[in-house]
mmCIF file of N, CA, C and O and ligand atoms in Angstrom:
data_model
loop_
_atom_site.group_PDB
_atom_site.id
_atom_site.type_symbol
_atom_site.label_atom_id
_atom_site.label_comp_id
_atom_site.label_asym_id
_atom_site.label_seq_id
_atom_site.Cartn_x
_atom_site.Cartn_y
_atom_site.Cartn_z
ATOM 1 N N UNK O 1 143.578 68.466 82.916
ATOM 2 C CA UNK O 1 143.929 67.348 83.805
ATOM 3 C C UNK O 1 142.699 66.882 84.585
ATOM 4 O O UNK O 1 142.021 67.688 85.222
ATOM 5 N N UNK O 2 142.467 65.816 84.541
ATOM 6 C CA UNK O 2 141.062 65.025 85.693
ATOM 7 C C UNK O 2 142.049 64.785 87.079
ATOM 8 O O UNK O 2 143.233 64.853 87.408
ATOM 9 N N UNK O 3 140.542 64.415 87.721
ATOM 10 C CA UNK O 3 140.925 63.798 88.903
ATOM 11 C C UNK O 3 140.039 63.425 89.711
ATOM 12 O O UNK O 3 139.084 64.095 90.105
ATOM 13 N N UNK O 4 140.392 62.036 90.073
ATOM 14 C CA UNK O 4 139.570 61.464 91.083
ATOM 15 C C UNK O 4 139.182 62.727 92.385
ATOM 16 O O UNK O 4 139.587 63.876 92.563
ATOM 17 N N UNK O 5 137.954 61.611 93.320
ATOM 18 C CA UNK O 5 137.578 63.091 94.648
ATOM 19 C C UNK O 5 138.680 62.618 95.356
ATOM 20 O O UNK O 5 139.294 61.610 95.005
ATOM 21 N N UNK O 6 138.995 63.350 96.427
ATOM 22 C CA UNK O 6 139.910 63.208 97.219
ATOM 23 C C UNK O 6 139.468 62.184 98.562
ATOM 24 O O UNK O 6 138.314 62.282 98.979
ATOM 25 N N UNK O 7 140.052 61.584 98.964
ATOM 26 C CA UNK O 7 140.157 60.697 100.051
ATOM 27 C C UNK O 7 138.556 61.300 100.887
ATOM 28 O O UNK O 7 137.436 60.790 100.881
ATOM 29 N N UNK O 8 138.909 62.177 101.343
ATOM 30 C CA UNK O 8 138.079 63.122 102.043
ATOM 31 C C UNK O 8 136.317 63.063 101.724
ATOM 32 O O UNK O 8 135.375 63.046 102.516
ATOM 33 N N UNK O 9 136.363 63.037 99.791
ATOM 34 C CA UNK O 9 134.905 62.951 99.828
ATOM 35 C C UNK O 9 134.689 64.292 98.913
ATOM 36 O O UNK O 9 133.784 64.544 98.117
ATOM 37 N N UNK O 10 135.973 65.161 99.346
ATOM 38 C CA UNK O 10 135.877 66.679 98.585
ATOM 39 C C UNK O 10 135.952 66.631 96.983
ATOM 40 O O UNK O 10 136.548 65.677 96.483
ATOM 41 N N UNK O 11 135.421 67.537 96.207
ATOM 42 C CA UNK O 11 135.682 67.861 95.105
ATOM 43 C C UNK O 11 137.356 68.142 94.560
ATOM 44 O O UNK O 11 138.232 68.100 95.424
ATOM 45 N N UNK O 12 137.534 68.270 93.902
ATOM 46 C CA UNK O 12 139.310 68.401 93.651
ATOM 47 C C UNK O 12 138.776 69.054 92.313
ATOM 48 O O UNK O 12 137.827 68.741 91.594
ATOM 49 N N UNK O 13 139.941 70.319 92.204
ATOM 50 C CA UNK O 13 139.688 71.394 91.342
ATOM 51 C C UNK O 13 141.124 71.516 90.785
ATOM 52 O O UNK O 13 142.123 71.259 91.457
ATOM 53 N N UNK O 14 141.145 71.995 89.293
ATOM 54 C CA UNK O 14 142.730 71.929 88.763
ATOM 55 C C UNK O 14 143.334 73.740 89.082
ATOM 56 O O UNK O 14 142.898 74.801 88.635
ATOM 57 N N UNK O 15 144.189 73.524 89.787
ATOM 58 C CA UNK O 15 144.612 74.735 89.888
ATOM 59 C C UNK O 15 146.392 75.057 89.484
ATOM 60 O O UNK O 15 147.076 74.036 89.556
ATOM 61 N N UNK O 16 146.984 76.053 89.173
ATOM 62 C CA UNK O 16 147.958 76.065 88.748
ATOM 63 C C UNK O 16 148.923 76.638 89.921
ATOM 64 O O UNK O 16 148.780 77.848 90.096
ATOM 65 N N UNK O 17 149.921 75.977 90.796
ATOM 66 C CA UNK O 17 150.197 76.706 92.440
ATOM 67 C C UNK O 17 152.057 76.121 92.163
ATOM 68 O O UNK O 17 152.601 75.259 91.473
ATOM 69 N N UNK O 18 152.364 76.838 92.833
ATOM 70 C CA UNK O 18 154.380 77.023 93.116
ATOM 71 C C UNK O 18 154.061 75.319 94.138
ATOM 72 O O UNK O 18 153.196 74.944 94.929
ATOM 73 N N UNK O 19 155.218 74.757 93.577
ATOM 74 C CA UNK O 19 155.754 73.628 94.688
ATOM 75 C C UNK O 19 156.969 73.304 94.649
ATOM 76 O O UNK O 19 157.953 73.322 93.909
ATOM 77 N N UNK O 20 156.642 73.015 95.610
ATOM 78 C CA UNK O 20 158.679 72.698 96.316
ATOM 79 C C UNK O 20 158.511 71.597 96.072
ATOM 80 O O UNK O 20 157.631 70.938 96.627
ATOM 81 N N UNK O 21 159.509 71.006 94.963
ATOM 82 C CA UNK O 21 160.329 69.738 94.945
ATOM 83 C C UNK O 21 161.532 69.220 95.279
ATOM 84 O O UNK O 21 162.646 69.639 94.966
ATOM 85 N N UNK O 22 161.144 67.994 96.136
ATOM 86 C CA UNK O 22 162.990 67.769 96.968
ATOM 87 C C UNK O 22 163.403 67.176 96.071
ATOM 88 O O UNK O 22 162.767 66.275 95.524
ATOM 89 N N UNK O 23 164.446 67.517 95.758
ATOM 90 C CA UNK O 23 165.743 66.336 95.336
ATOM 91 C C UNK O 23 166.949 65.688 95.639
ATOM 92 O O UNK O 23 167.956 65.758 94.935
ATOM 93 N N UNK O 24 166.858 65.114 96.594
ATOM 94 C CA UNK O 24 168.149 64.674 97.263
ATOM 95 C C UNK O 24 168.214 65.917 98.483
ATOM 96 O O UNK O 24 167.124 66.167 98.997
ATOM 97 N N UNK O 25 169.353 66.675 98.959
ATOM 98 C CA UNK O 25 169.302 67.570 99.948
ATOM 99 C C UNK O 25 168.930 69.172 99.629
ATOM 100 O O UNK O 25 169.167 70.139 100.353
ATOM 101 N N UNK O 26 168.043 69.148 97.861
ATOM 102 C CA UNK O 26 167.966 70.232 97.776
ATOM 103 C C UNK O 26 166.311 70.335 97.264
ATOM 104 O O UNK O 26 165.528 69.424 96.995
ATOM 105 N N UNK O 27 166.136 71.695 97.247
ATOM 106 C CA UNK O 27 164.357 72.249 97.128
ATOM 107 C C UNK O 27 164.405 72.642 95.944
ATOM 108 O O UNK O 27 164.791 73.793 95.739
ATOM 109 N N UNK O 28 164.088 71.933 95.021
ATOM 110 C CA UNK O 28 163.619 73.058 93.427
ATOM 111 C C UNK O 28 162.594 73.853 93.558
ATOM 112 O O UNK O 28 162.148 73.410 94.616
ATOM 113 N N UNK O 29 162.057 74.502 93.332
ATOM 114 C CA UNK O 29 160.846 74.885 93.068
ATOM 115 C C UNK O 29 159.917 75.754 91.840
ATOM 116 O O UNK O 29 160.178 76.822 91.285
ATOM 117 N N UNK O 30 159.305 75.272 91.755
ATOM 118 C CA UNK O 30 158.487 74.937 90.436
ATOM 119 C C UNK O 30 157.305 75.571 90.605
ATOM 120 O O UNK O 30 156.585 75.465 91.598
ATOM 121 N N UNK O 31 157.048 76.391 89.409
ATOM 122 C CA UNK O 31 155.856 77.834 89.332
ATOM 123 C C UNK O 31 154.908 77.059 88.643
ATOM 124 O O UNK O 31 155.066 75.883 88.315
ATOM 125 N N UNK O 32 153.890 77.776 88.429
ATOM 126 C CA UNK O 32 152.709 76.992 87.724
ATOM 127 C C UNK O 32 152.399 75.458 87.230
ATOM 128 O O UNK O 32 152.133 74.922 86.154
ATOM 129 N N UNK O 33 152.562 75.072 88.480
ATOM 130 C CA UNK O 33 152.521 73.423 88.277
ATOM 131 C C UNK O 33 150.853 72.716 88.192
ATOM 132 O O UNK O 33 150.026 73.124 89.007
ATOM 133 N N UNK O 34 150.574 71.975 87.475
ATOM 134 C CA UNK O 34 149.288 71.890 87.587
ATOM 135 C C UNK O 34 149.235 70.770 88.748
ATOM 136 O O UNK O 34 149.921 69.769 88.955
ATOM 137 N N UNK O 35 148.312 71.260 89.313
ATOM 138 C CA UNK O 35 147.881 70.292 90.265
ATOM 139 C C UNK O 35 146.224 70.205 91.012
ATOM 140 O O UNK O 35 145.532 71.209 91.186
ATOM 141 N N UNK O 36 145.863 69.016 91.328
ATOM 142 C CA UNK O 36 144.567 69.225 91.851
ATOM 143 C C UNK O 36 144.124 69.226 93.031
ATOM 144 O O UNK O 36 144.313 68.196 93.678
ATOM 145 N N UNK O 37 143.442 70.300 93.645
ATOM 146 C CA UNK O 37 143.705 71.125 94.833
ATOM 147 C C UNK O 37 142.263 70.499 95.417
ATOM 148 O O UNK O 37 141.262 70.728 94.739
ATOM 149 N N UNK O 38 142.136 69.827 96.479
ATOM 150 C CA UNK O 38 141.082 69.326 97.189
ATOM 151 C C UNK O 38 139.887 70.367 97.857
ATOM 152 O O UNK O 38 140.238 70.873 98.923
ATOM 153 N N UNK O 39 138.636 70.717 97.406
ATOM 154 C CA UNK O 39 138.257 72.144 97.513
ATOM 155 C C UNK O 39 137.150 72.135 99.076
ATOM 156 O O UNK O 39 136.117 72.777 99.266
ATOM 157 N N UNK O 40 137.921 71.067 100.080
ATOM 158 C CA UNK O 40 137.447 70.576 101.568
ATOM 159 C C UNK O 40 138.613 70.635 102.337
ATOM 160 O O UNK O 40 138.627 71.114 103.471
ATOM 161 N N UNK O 41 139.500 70.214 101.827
ATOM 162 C CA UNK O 41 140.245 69.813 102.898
ATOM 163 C C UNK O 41 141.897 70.486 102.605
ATOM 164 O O UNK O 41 142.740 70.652 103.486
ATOM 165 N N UNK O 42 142.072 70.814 101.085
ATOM 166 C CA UNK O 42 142.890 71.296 100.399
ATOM 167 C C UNK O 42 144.463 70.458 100.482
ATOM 168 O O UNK O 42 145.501 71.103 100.628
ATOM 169 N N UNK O 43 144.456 69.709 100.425
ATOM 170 C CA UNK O 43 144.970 68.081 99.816
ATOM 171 C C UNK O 43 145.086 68.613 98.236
ATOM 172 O O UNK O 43 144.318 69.035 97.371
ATOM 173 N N UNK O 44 146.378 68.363 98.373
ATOM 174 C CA UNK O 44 147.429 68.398 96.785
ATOM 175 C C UNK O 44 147.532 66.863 96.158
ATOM 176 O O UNK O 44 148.280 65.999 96.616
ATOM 177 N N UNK O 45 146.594 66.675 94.965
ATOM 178 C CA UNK O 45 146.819 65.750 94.063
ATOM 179 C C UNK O 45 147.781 66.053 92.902
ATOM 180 O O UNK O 45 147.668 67.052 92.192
ATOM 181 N N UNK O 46 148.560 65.291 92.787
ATOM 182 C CA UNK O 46 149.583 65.259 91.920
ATOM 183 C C UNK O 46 149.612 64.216 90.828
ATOM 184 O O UNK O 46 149.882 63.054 91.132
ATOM 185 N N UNK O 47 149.333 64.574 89.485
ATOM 186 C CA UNK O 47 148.873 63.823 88.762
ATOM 187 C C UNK O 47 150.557 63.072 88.210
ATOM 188 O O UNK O 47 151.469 63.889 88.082
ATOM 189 N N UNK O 48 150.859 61.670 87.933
ATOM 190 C CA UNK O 48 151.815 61.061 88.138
ATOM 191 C C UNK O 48 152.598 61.361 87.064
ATOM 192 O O UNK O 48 153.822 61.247 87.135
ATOM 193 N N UNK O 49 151.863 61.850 85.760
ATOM 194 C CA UNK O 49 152.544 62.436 84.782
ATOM 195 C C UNK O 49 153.128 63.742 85.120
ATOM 196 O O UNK O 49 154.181 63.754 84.481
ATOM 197 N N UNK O 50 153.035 64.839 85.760
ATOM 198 C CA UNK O 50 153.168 65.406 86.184
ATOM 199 C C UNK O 50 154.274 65.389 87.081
ATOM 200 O O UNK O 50 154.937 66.392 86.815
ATOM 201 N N UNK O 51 154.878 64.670 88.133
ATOM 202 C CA UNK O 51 155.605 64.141 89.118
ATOM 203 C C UNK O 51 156.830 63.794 88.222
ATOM 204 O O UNK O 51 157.974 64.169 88.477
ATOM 205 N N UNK O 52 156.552 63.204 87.378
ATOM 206 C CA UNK O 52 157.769 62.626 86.339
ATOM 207 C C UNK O 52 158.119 63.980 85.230
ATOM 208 O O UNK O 52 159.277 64.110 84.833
ATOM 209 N N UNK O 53 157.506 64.531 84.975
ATOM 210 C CA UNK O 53 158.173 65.525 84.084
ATOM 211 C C UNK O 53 158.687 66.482 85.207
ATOM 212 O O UNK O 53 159.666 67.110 84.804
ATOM 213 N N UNK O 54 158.303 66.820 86.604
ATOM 214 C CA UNK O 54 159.193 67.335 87.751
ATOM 215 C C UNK O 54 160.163 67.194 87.678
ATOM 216 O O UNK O 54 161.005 68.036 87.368
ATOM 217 N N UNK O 55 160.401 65.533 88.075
ATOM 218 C CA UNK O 55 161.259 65.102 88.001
ATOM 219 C C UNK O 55 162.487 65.383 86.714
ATOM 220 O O UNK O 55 163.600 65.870 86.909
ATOM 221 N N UNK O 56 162.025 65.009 85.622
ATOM 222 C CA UNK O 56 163.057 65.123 84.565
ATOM 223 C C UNK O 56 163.549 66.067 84.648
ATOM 224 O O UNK O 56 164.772 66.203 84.688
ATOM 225 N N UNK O 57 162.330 67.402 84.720
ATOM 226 C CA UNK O 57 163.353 69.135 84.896
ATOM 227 C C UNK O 57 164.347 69.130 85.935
ATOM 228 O O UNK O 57 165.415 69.742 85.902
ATOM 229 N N UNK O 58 163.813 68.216 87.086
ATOM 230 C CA UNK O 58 165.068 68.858 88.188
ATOM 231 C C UNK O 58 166.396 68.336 87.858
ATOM 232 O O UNK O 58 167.438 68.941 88.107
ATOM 233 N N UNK O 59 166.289 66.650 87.018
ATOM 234 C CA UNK O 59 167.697 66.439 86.396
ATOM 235 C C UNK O 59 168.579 67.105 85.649
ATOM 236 O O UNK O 59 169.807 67.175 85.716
ATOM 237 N N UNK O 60 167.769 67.601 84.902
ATOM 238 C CA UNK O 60 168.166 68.519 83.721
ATOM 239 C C UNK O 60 168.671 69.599 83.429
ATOM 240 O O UNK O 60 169.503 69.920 82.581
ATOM 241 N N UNK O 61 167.752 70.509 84.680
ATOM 242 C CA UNK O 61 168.412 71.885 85.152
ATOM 243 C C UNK O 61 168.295 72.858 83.671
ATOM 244 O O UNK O 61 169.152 73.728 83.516
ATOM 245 N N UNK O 62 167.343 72.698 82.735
ATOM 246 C CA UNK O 62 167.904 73.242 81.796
ATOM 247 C C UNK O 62 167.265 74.197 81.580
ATOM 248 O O UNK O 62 167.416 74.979 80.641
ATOM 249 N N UNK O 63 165.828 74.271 83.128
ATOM 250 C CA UNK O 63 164.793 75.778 81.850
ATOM 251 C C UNK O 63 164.944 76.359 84.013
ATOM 252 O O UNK O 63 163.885 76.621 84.582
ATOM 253 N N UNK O 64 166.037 76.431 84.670
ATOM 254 C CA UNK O 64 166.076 77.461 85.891
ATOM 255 C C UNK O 64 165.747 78.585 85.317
ATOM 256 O O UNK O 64 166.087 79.037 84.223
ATOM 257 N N UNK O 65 165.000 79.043 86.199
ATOM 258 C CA UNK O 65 164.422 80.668 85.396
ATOM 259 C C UNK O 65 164.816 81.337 86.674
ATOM 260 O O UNK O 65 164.299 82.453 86.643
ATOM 261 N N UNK O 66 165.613 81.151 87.988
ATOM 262 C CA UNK O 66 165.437 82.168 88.658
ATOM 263 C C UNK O 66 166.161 80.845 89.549
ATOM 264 O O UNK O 66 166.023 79.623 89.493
ATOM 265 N N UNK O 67 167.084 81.870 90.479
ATOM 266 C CA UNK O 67 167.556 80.661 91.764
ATOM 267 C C UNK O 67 167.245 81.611 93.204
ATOM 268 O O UNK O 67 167.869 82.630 93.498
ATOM 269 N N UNK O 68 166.171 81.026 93.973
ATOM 270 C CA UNK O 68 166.271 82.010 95.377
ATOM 271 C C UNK O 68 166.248 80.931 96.417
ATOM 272 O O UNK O 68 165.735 79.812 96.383
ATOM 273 N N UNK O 69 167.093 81.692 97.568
ATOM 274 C CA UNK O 69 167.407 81.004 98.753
ATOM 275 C C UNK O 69 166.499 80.908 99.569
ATOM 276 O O UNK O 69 165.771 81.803 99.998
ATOM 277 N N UNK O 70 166.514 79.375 99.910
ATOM 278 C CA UNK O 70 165.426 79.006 101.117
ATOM 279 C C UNK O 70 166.047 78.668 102.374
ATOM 280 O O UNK O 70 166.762 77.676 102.515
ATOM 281 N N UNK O 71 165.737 79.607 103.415
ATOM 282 C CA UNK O 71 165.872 78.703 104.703
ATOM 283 C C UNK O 71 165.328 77.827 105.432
ATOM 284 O O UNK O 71 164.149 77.754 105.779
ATOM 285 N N UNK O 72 166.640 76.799 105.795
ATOM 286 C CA UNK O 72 166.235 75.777 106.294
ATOM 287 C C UNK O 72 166.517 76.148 107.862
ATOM 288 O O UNK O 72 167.407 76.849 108.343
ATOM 289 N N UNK O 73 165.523 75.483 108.448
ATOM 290 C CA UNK O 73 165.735 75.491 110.529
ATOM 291 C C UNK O 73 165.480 74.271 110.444
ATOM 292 O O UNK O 73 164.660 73.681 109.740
ATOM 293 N N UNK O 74 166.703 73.651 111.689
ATOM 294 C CA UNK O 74 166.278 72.559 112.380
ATOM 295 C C UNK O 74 165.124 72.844 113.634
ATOM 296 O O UNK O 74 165.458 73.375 114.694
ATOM 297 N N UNK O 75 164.020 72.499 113.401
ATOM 298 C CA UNK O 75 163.059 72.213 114.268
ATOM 299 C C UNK O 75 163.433 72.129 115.954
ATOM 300 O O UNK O 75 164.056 71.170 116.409
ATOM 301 N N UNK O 76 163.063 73.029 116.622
ATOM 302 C CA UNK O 76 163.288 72.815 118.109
ATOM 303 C C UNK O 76 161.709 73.217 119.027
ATOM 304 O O UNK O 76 160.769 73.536 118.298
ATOM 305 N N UNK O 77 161.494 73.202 120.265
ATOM 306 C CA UNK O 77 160.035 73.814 120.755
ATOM 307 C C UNK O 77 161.752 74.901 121.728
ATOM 308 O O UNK O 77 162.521 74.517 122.609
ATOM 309 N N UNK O 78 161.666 76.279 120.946
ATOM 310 C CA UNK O 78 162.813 76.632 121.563
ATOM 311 C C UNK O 78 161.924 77.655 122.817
ATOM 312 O O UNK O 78 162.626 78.101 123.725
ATOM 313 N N UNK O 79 160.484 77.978 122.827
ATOM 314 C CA UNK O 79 159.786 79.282 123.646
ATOM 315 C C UNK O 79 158.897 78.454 125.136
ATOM 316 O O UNK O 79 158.278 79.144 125.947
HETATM 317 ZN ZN1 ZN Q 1 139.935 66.403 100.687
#
């Protein structure tokens, strides 16, 4: 995968990293995703082909390899 430098000026490096994808009110998340990792500022480029085959898996549901629970908090300054 290429990639332009990042906004920043930094180099961008292809690395393979877990991301959370929303879909509607829920978090997929997705193991070895390629993506290009900004090696200054560390800014996630997401190559658009990439984003769309996300996408298709999360419709699809057809290669879940594992389901684990994430908690969600509503945000407060509670201390
Ligand atoms: Zn950067």
């Amino acid at each position: 995968m290429k990639y332009d430098k990042c906004e920043c000026g930094g180099k961008i490096i292809g690395k393979k990293v877990r991301v959370d994808f929303r879909v509607g009110d829920e978090i997929i998340v997705f193991e070895d995703v390629p993506v290009g990792v900004c090696q200054v500022c560390g800014e996630r480029i997401y190559d658009a082909k990439v984003l769309k085959a996300m996408e298709h898996l999360a419709r699809g549901r057809k290669k879940v390899i594992k389901r684990i629970s994430v908690p969600v908090l509503e945000f407060s300054f509670a201390c």
